[in-house]
Short mmCIF file of C-alpha atoms and ligand atoms in Angstrom, two decimals:
data_model
loop_
_atom_site.label_atom_id
_atom_site.label_comp_id
_atom_site.label_asym_id
_atom_site.label_seq_id
_atom_site.Cartn_x
_atom_site.Cartn_y
_atom_site.Cartn_z
CA MET A 24 -31.86 -3.85 -197.43
CA ALA A 25 -32.98 -7.42 -196.64
CA GLN A 26 -36.03 -7.46 -194.33
CA TYR A 27 -37.25 -10.18 -192.00
CA ASP A 28 -39.89 -10.66 -189.34
CA LEU A 29 -37.23 -11.86 -186.93
CA ILE A 30 -33.45 -11.83 -186.70
CA ILE A 31 -31.82 -14.17 -184.19
CA VAL A 32 -28.26 -13.31 -183.16
CA GLY A 33 -26.33 -16.41 -182.07
CA ALA A 34 -26.81 -19.96 -183.34
CA GLY A 35 -26.13 -21.90 -180.16
CA PRO A 36 -28.80 -24.18 -178.67
CA ALA A 37 -30.92 -21.18 -177.57
CA GLY A 38 -30.80 -19.41 -180.94
CA MET A 39 -31.38 -22.57 -182.94
CA THR A 40 -34.38 -23.56 -180.81
CA ALA A 41 -35.77 -20.04 -181.21
CA ALA A 42 -35.29 -20.38 -184.98
CA ILE A 43 -37.22 -23.68 -185.06
CA TYR A 44 -40.14 -22.23 -183.10
CA ALA A 45 -40.19 -18.98 -185.06
CA ALA A 46 -40.15 -20.76 -188.43
CA ARG A 47 -42.99 -23.00 -187.31
CA ALA A 48 -44.90 -19.83 -186.34
CA ASP A 49 -44.55 -18.74 -189.99
CA LEU A 50 -42.10 -15.89 -189.38
CA SER A 51 -39.42 -15.10 -191.93
CA VAL A 52 -36.25 -15.73 -189.93
CA LEU A 53 -32.59 -14.82 -190.37
CA LEU A 54 -30.20 -16.60 -188.02
CA LEU A 55 -26.75 -15.02 -187.66
CA ASP A 56 -23.60 -16.38 -186.08
CA GLN A 57 -19.98 -15.31 -186.30
CA LEU A 58 -18.93 -18.98 -186.13
CA ALA A 59 -20.27 -22.37 -187.15
CA PRO A 60 -23.69 -23.09 -185.63
CA GLY A 61 -23.63 -24.85 -182.26
CA GLY A 62 -22.20 -22.35 -179.81
CA ASN A 63 -20.46 -23.76 -176.75
CA ILE A 64 -21.55 -27.34 -177.37
CA ILE A 65 -19.19 -27.56 -180.34
CA ASN A 66 -16.30 -27.70 -177.86
CA THR A 67 -17.89 -30.37 -175.72
CA ASN A 68 -16.62 -33.87 -176.16
CA GLU A 69 -19.69 -35.62 -174.81
CA ILE A 70 -23.08 -34.38 -173.69
CA GLN A 71 -24.77 -36.81 -171.35
CA ASN A 72 -27.66 -34.76 -170.00
CA TYR A 73 -29.71 -33.61 -172.97
CA PRO A 74 -32.77 -35.84 -173.14
CA GLY A 75 -33.53 -38.11 -176.07
CA VAL A 76 -30.11 -38.41 -177.67
CA GLY A 77 -28.25 -40.57 -175.16
CA PHE A 78 -24.56 -39.71 -174.89
CA ILE A 79 -23.70 -37.52 -177.83
CA ASN A 80 -20.68 -35.61 -179.07
CA GLY A 81 -21.37 -31.87 -178.81
CA ALA A 82 -20.52 -31.12 -182.43
CA GLU A 83 -22.81 -33.94 -183.56
CA LEU A 84 -25.71 -32.52 -181.52
CA ALA A 85 -25.00 -29.10 -183.03
CA ILE A 86 -25.18 -30.55 -186.55
CA GLN A 87 -28.47 -32.31 -185.77
CA MET A 88 -29.97 -29.08 -184.40
CA PHE A 89 -28.76 -27.11 -187.40
CA GLU A 90 -30.16 -29.66 -189.89
CA GLN A 91 -33.56 -29.25 -188.23
CA VAL A 92 -33.24 -25.45 -188.49
CA CYS A 93 -32.44 -25.72 -192.21
CA MET A 94 -35.28 -28.20 -192.85
CA LEU A 95 -37.70 -25.50 -191.68
CA GLY A 96 -36.40 -22.95 -194.19
CA VAL A 97 -34.55 -20.66 -191.79
CA GLU A 98 -31.92 -18.52 -193.52
CA PHE A 99 -28.47 -18.69 -191.90
CA ASP A 100 -25.55 -16.35 -192.46
CA TYR A 101 -22.04 -16.11 -191.02
CA ARG A 102 -22.00 -12.59 -189.54
CA THR A 103 -20.58 -10.87 -186.48
CA VAL A 104 -23.22 -8.51 -185.15
CA THR A 105 -21.69 -5.22 -184.03
CA SER A 106 -24.81 -3.29 -182.96
CA ILE A 107 -28.59 -3.26 -182.97
CA GLU A 108 -30.34 -0.01 -183.78
CA ASP A 109 -33.81 0.61 -182.41
CA ARG A 110 -36.13 2.41 -184.80
CA GLY A 111 -39.35 1.66 -182.97
CA GLU A 112 -41.21 -0.98 -184.99
CA GLU A 113 -38.08 -1.67 -187.05
CA LYS A 114 -34.76 -2.94 -185.71
CA LEU A 115 -31.57 -2.63 -187.74
CA VAL A 116 -28.91 -5.26 -187.17
CA HIS A 117 -25.42 -4.06 -188.11
CA CYS A 118 -22.71 -6.57 -188.98
CA LEU A 119 -18.96 -6.45 -189.23
CA GLU A 120 -18.62 -8.28 -192.55
CA ASP A 121 -19.13 -5.88 -195.49
CA GLU A 122 -20.80 -3.53 -192.99
CA ALA A 123 -24.04 -5.36 -193.87
CA VAL A 124 -27.30 -4.16 -192.31
CA PHE A 125 -30.44 -6.28 -191.96
CA SER A 126 -33.90 -5.11 -190.96
CA ALA A 127 -36.40 -6.96 -188.76
CA ARG A 128 -39.57 -6.34 -186.78
CA ALA A 129 -38.10 -8.17 -183.79
CA VAL A 130 -34.71 -9.44 -182.63
CA ILE A 131 -33.74 -12.29 -180.34
CA ILE A 132 -30.30 -12.10 -178.73
CA ALA A 133 -28.83 -15.54 -178.00
CA THR A 134 -25.12 -14.83 -177.91
CA GLY A 135 -24.26 -16.81 -174.78
CA THR A 136 -21.11 -16.44 -172.72
CA GLN A 137 -17.50 -17.35 -173.20
CA SER A 138 -15.45 -18.87 -170.42
CA ASN A 139 -12.32 -16.93 -169.65
CA ARG A 140 -9.17 -18.78 -170.59
CA LEU A 141 -5.69 -18.81 -169.15
CA HIS A 142 -3.96 -18.57 -172.55
CA CYS A 143 -1.01 -20.59 -171.35
CA GLU A 144 1.08 -23.24 -173.07
CA GLY A 145 -0.84 -26.40 -174.03
CA GLU A 146 -4.32 -24.97 -173.44
CA ASP A 147 -5.39 -24.96 -177.10
CA ARG A 148 -4.13 -28.53 -177.54
CA PHE A 149 -6.38 -29.94 -174.80
CA THR A 150 -9.47 -27.72 -175.11
CA GLY A 151 -12.49 -30.08 -175.08
CA ASN A 152 -10.13 -33.04 -174.79
CA GLY A 153 -8.76 -32.92 -171.25
CA ILE A 154 -9.53 -29.30 -170.37
CA SER A 155 -13.17 -28.44 -169.67
CA TRP A 156 -15.11 -25.47 -168.38
CA CYS A 157 -18.14 -27.42 -167.14
CA ALA A 158 -18.02 -29.97 -164.29
CA ILE A 159 -21.74 -30.77 -164.46
CA CYS A 160 -21.24 -31.68 -168.11
CA ASP A 161 -17.88 -33.44 -168.18
CA GLY A 162 -17.19 -34.42 -164.56
CA ALA A 163 -18.56 -37.97 -164.86
CA GLN A 164 -15.85 -38.80 -167.41
CA TYR A 165 -13.25 -38.53 -164.63
CA GLU A 166 -14.79 -40.96 -162.14
CA GLY A 167 -11.92 -42.51 -160.14
CA LYS A 168 -9.33 -40.37 -161.95
CA ASP A 169 -7.18 -37.40 -160.90
CA VAL A 170 -8.34 -33.89 -161.71
CA VAL A 171 -7.10 -30.33 -161.28
CA VAL A 172 -9.47 -27.39 -160.84
CA ILE A 173 -8.10 -23.93 -161.61
CA GLY A 174 -9.74 -21.03 -159.79
CA GLY A 175 -10.88 -20.18 -156.28
CA GLY A 176 -14.16 -18.26 -156.60
CA ASN A 177 -17.70 -19.51 -156.05
CA SER A 178 -17.94 -21.54 -159.26
CA ALA A 179 -14.53 -23.11 -158.73
CA VAL A 180 -15.24 -24.11 -155.14
CA GLU A 181 -18.79 -25.35 -155.71
CA GLU A 182 -17.78 -27.36 -158.79
CA SER A 183 -14.75 -28.71 -156.88
CA ILE A 184 -17.03 -30.03 -154.13
CA TYR A 185 -19.10 -31.73 -156.82
CA LEU A 186 -16.04 -33.16 -158.58
CA ALA A 187 -14.38 -34.34 -155.36
CA GLY A 188 -17.34 -36.68 -154.87
CA ILE A 189 -16.61 -38.32 -158.22
CA VAL A 190 -12.86 -38.30 -158.80
CA ASN A 191 -9.97 -40.05 -157.03
CA LYS A 192 -7.78 -37.04 -156.24
CA LEU A 193 -8.72 -33.38 -156.71
CA THR A 194 -6.14 -30.59 -156.70
CA VAL A 195 -7.31 -26.97 -156.63
CA VAL A 196 -4.79 -24.43 -157.92
CA THR A 197 -5.69 -20.78 -157.57
CA MET A 198 -4.08 -17.42 -158.12
CA PHE A 199 -5.17 -16.07 -154.72
CA ASP A 200 -6.66 -17.91 -151.75
CA LEU A 201 -10.11 -19.46 -151.98
CA THR A 202 -12.49 -16.49 -152.19
CA ALA A 203 -15.82 -18.33 -152.26
CA ASP A 204 -18.42 -18.45 -149.53
CA PRO A 205 -16.48 -19.42 -146.31
CA SER A 206 -18.69 -22.42 -145.49
CA ALA A 207 -18.17 -23.80 -149.01
CA CYS A 208 -14.39 -23.26 -148.68
CA ASP A 209 -14.37 -25.08 -145.32
CA LYS A 210 -16.37 -27.96 -146.79
CA LEU A 211 -13.96 -28.29 -149.70
CA ARG A 212 -10.84 -28.14 -147.53
CA ALA A 213 -12.27 -30.85 -145.23
CA MET A 214 -12.75 -33.34 -148.08
CA PRO A 215 -10.17 -36.13 -147.74
CA ASN A 216 -9.17 -36.30 -151.41
CA VAL A 217 -8.68 -32.53 -151.90
CA THR A 218 -5.42 -30.52 -151.88
CA VAL A 219 -5.47 -26.73 -152.35
CA TYR A 220 -2.50 -24.74 -153.66
CA PRO A 221 -3.26 -20.99 -153.25
CA TYR A 222 -1.18 -18.14 -154.74
CA GLN A 223 -0.05 -19.95 -157.86
CA ASP A 224 0.50 -19.06 -161.50
CA ILE A 225 -0.25 -21.75 -164.06
CA LEU A 226 2.74 -22.25 -166.35
CA GLU A 227 1.68 -25.02 -168.74
CA PHE A 228 -0.42 -28.07 -169.47
CA LEU A 229 1.71 -31.15 -170.06
CA GLY A 230 1.27 -34.04 -172.50
CA GLU A 231 1.38 -34.80 -176.22
CA ASP A 232 -1.90 -36.36 -177.42
CA LYS A 233 -3.33 -36.76 -173.94
CA LEU A 234 -3.29 -34.36 -170.99
CA GLU A 235 -0.85 -35.65 -168.38
CA GLY A 236 -0.43 -32.85 -165.87
CA VAL A 237 -0.22 -29.18 -164.93
CA ARG A 238 2.91 -27.23 -164.03
CA PHE A 239 2.54 -24.16 -161.80
CA LYS A 240 4.64 -21.81 -159.75
CA SER A 241 4.10 -20.06 -156.40
CA THR A 242 3.59 -16.29 -156.59
CA LYS A 243 5.23 -15.99 -153.14
CA GLU A 244 8.90 -15.19 -152.71
CA ASP A 245 10.04 -18.81 -152.79
CA ALA A 246 8.54 -19.20 -156.34
CA THR A 247 8.42 -22.96 -155.87
CA GLU A 248 7.46 -24.86 -159.01
CA ARG A 249 5.26 -27.95 -158.87
CA THR A 250 3.87 -30.44 -161.35
CA VAL A 251 0.66 -32.28 -160.54
CA LYS A 252 -0.22 -35.30 -162.68
CA CYS A 253 -3.84 -35.43 -163.76
CA ASP A 254 -6.27 -36.82 -166.34
CA GLY A 255 -8.45 -33.73 -166.56
CA VAL A 256 -8.50 -30.01 -165.80
CA PHE A 257 -11.47 -27.74 -165.13
CA GLU A 258 -10.91 -24.00 -165.49
CA TYR A 259 -13.13 -21.63 -163.48
CA ILE A 260 -11.62 -18.22 -163.91
CA GLY A 261 -14.78 -16.32 -164.78
CA LEU A 262 -17.28 -15.98 -167.59
CA GLN A 263 -17.35 -13.32 -170.22
CA PRO A 264 -20.82 -12.33 -171.49
CA THR A 265 -20.89 -11.63 -175.21
CA ALA A 266 -23.49 -8.90 -175.48
CA GLY A 267 -21.29 -5.79 -175.68
CA PHE A 268 -22.83 -5.03 -179.08
CA CYS A 269 -26.18 -4.34 -177.30
CA GLU A 270 -24.74 -1.50 -175.23
CA SER A 271 -26.70 1.25 -177.01
CA LEU A 272 -30.04 -0.50 -176.34
CA GLY A 273 -29.67 0.04 -172.59
CA ILE A 274 -30.67 -3.56 -171.80
CA LEU A 275 -27.42 -4.71 -170.18
CA ASP A 276 -26.87 -5.11 -166.49
CA ARG A 277 -23.16 -5.66 -165.81
CA GLY A 278 -22.81 -7.14 -169.29
CA ILE A 279 -25.71 -9.56 -169.17
CA ILE A 280 -29.36 -9.19 -170.09
CA THR A 281 -32.29 -9.23 -167.71
CA THR A 282 -35.53 -10.62 -169.15
CA ASP A 283 -38.98 -11.32 -167.80
CA ALA A 284 -40.55 -14.78 -167.93
CA GLN A 285 -41.52 -14.13 -171.59
CA MET A 286 -37.84 -13.50 -172.44
CA ARG A 287 -38.65 -9.84 -173.16
CA THR A 288 -35.94 -7.28 -172.49
CA SER A 289 -36.75 -3.73 -171.43
CA MET A 290 -36.68 -2.75 -175.15
CA PRO A 291 -39.95 -3.59 -176.97
CA GLY A 292 -39.28 -6.01 -179.83
CA VAL A 293 -35.95 -7.18 -178.41
CA PHE A 294 -35.94 -10.60 -176.72
CA ALA A 295 -33.05 -12.59 -175.22
CA CYS A 296 -32.52 -16.22 -174.27
CA GLY A 297 -29.95 -18.79 -173.21
CA ASP A 298 -26.71 -18.22 -171.34
CA ILE A 299 -26.65 -14.46 -172.01
CA ILE A 300 -29.58 -13.79 -169.67
CA VAL A 301 -29.68 -13.64 -165.88
CA LYS A 302 -30.52 -17.23 -164.85
CA GLN A 303 -29.64 -20.00 -162.43
CA LEU A 304 -28.50 -22.92 -164.59
CA ARG A 305 -26.60 -22.49 -167.86
CA GLN A 306 -27.14 -25.73 -169.76
CA VAL A 307 -28.30 -26.91 -173.18
CA ALA A 308 -31.72 -27.97 -171.89
CA THR A 309 -32.41 -24.60 -170.24
CA ALA A 310 -31.06 -22.66 -173.26
CA CYS A 311 -33.47 -24.56 -175.54
CA GLY A 312 -36.36 -23.86 -173.18
CA ASP A 313 -35.55 -20.15 -173.14
CA GLY A 314 -35.27 -20.14 -176.95
CA ALA A 315 -38.71 -21.65 -177.36
CA VAL A 316 -40.26 -19.08 -175.02
CA ALA A 317 -38.45 -16.17 -176.71
CA ALA A 318 -39.63 -17.22 -180.19
CA HIS A 319 -43.18 -17.79 -179.02
CA ASN A 320 -43.36 -14.25 -177.63
CA ALA A 321 -41.45 -12.68 -180.53
CA ALA A 322 -44.06 -14.21 -182.86
CA ALA A 323 -46.86 -12.69 -180.76
CA TYR A 324 -45.07 -9.32 -180.87
CA VAL A 325 -44.66 -9.41 -184.68
CA GLU A 326 -48.31 -10.41 -185.02
CA SER A 327 -49.33 -7.44 -182.83
CA LEU A 328 -47.53 -5.07 -185.23
CA ARG A 329 -49.52 -6.45 -188.16
CA LYS A 330 -52.89 -5.58 -186.58
C1 FAD B 407 -16.84 -26.91 -172.30
C2 FAD B 407 -18.32 -26.83 -172.05
C3 FAD B 407 -19.02 -28.01 -171.93
C4 FAD B 407 -20.39 -27.99 -171.74
N1 FAD B 407 -21.06 -29.18 -171.62
C5 FAD B 407 -22.40 -29.19 -171.44
C6 FAD B 407 -23.12 -30.41 -171.29
O1 FAD B 407 -22.54 -31.50 -171.32
N2 FAD B 407 -24.46 -30.34 -171.12
C7 FAD B 407 -25.13 -29.15 -171.06
O2 FAD B 407 -26.36 -29.17 -170.92
N3 FAD B 407 -24.47 -27.98 -171.17
C8 FAD B 407 -23.13 -27.97 -171.34
N4 FAD B 407 -22.45 -26.78 -171.41
C9 FAD B 407 -23.21 -25.53 -171.34
C10 FAD B 407 -23.89 -25.25 -172.70
O3 FAD B 407 -22.94 -25.37 -173.72
C11 FAD B 407 -24.52 -23.86 -172.71
O4 FAD B 407 -25.41 -23.75 -171.64
C12 FAD B 407 -25.26 -23.63 -174.02
O5 FAD B 407 -24.40 -23.79 -175.12
C13 FAD B 407 -25.84 -22.21 -174.04
O6 FAD B 407 -26.43 -22.00 -175.28
P1 FAD B 407 -26.64 -20.53 -175.86
O7 FAD B 407 -27.27 -20.75 -177.19
O8 FAD B 407 -27.31 -19.68 -174.88
O9 FAD B 407 -25.18 -19.91 -176.01
P2 FAD B 407 -23.86 -20.43 -176.78
O10 FAD B 407 -23.82 -21.90 -176.87
O11 FAD B 407 -22.75 -19.73 -176.09
O12 FAD B 407 -24.02 -19.84 -178.24
C14 FAD B 407 -23.91 -18.47 -178.49
C15 FAD B 407 -23.58 -18.27 -179.96
O13 FAD B 407 -23.62 -16.87 -180.22
C16 FAD B 407 -22.58 -16.55 -181.12
N5 FAD B 407 -22.24 -15.14 -180.99
C17 FAD B 407 -21.73 -14.50 -179.90
N6 FAD B 407 -21.56 -13.18 -180.15
C18 FAD B 407 -21.97 -12.98 -181.43
C19 FAD B 407 -22.03 -11.83 -182.29
N7 FAD B 407 -21.68 -10.60 -181.86
N8 FAD B 407 -22.47 -12.00 -183.55
C20 FAD B 407 -22.84 -13.22 -184.01
N9 FAD B 407 -22.81 -14.34 -183.25
C21 FAD B 407 -22.39 -14.22 -181.98
C22 FAD B 407 -21.43 -17.47 -180.72
O14 FAD B 407 -20.53 -17.65 -181.79
C23 FAD B 407 -22.20 -18.74 -180.36
O15 FAD B 407 -22.30 -19.61 -181.46
C24 FAD B 407 -21.08 -26.76 -171.63
C25 FAD B 407 -20.37 -25.56 -171.76
C26 FAD B 407 -19.00 -25.60 -171.97
C27 FAD B 407 -18.25 -24.31 -172.13
#
């Protein structure tokens, strides 16, 4: 069985930063991801808030990060991790492909979250090119344009307030009524460029090469159908943490991982970083910061086992 000082699960910004720091701390590192390295930034058309690279396409930033990881001699493998087994000073990482098992002294979990999707007609066509899941990231692209937000919870309402200050016309379409904090809902409803359509089902996203609108239907008896023209759509229908494979470690709290300031979980030798942990702001810059801290402390942990 292949053995490493450290295995990092997830090659998004958090995992790749952890890999860079761990390699520079002289650990033998295996970085695993079920998909191409990059995580959520791969689906981002333009990143405008990561320092030092100006405005950059998400996939391009992912490639640059991964090249740096490879330059430092980190081993990468395409694997879907299905479980992590705690054997005290040894952790076994089980993978789906070929039922492979890898051994390490420490593990960093950096598997992020996935935004829930509607799975309706046209969604795949406009993912990252008209449909976004991040207003802080992509909102500025729609300055003076018309935008639809889908969802009515806290994220949807707060991001709508933010977007309404940028865009020309904002339409909020939600399956129920607005369910966010009442003062936030009142603030949104009072904004002059905002229209809210509650109790609606999204039917399809319209357009060929470019998103042109959204068609939806009332869930009330009248079942009225409407089409709203727009240049962009933001979906806020919940986030799905991707740490189910850690269940047996007992480190999950409602699907996500709580860490201390050193990115340690409650399981010695298991660290976590990035969007998968309990935190305030899920962004590339904060994921990288978490990754650096996790690797720094994983290196100290591995060193402590050698003494
Ligand atoms: C559409 C969109 C646009 C965004 N735009 C911006 C922006 O402009 N600026 C910004 O700062 N932030 C932006 N963000 C947020 C940013 O992408 C995230 O904060 C960041 O990617 C989190 O990094 P991470 O490494 O923690 O997780 P992720 O990027 O989610 O990476 C997790 C990785 O883990 C892998 N993984 C998951 N489960 C397993 C498993 N079982 N086995 C193996 N691998 C696994 C996944 O394949 C993935 O590659 C955006 C997010 C979205 C969705």
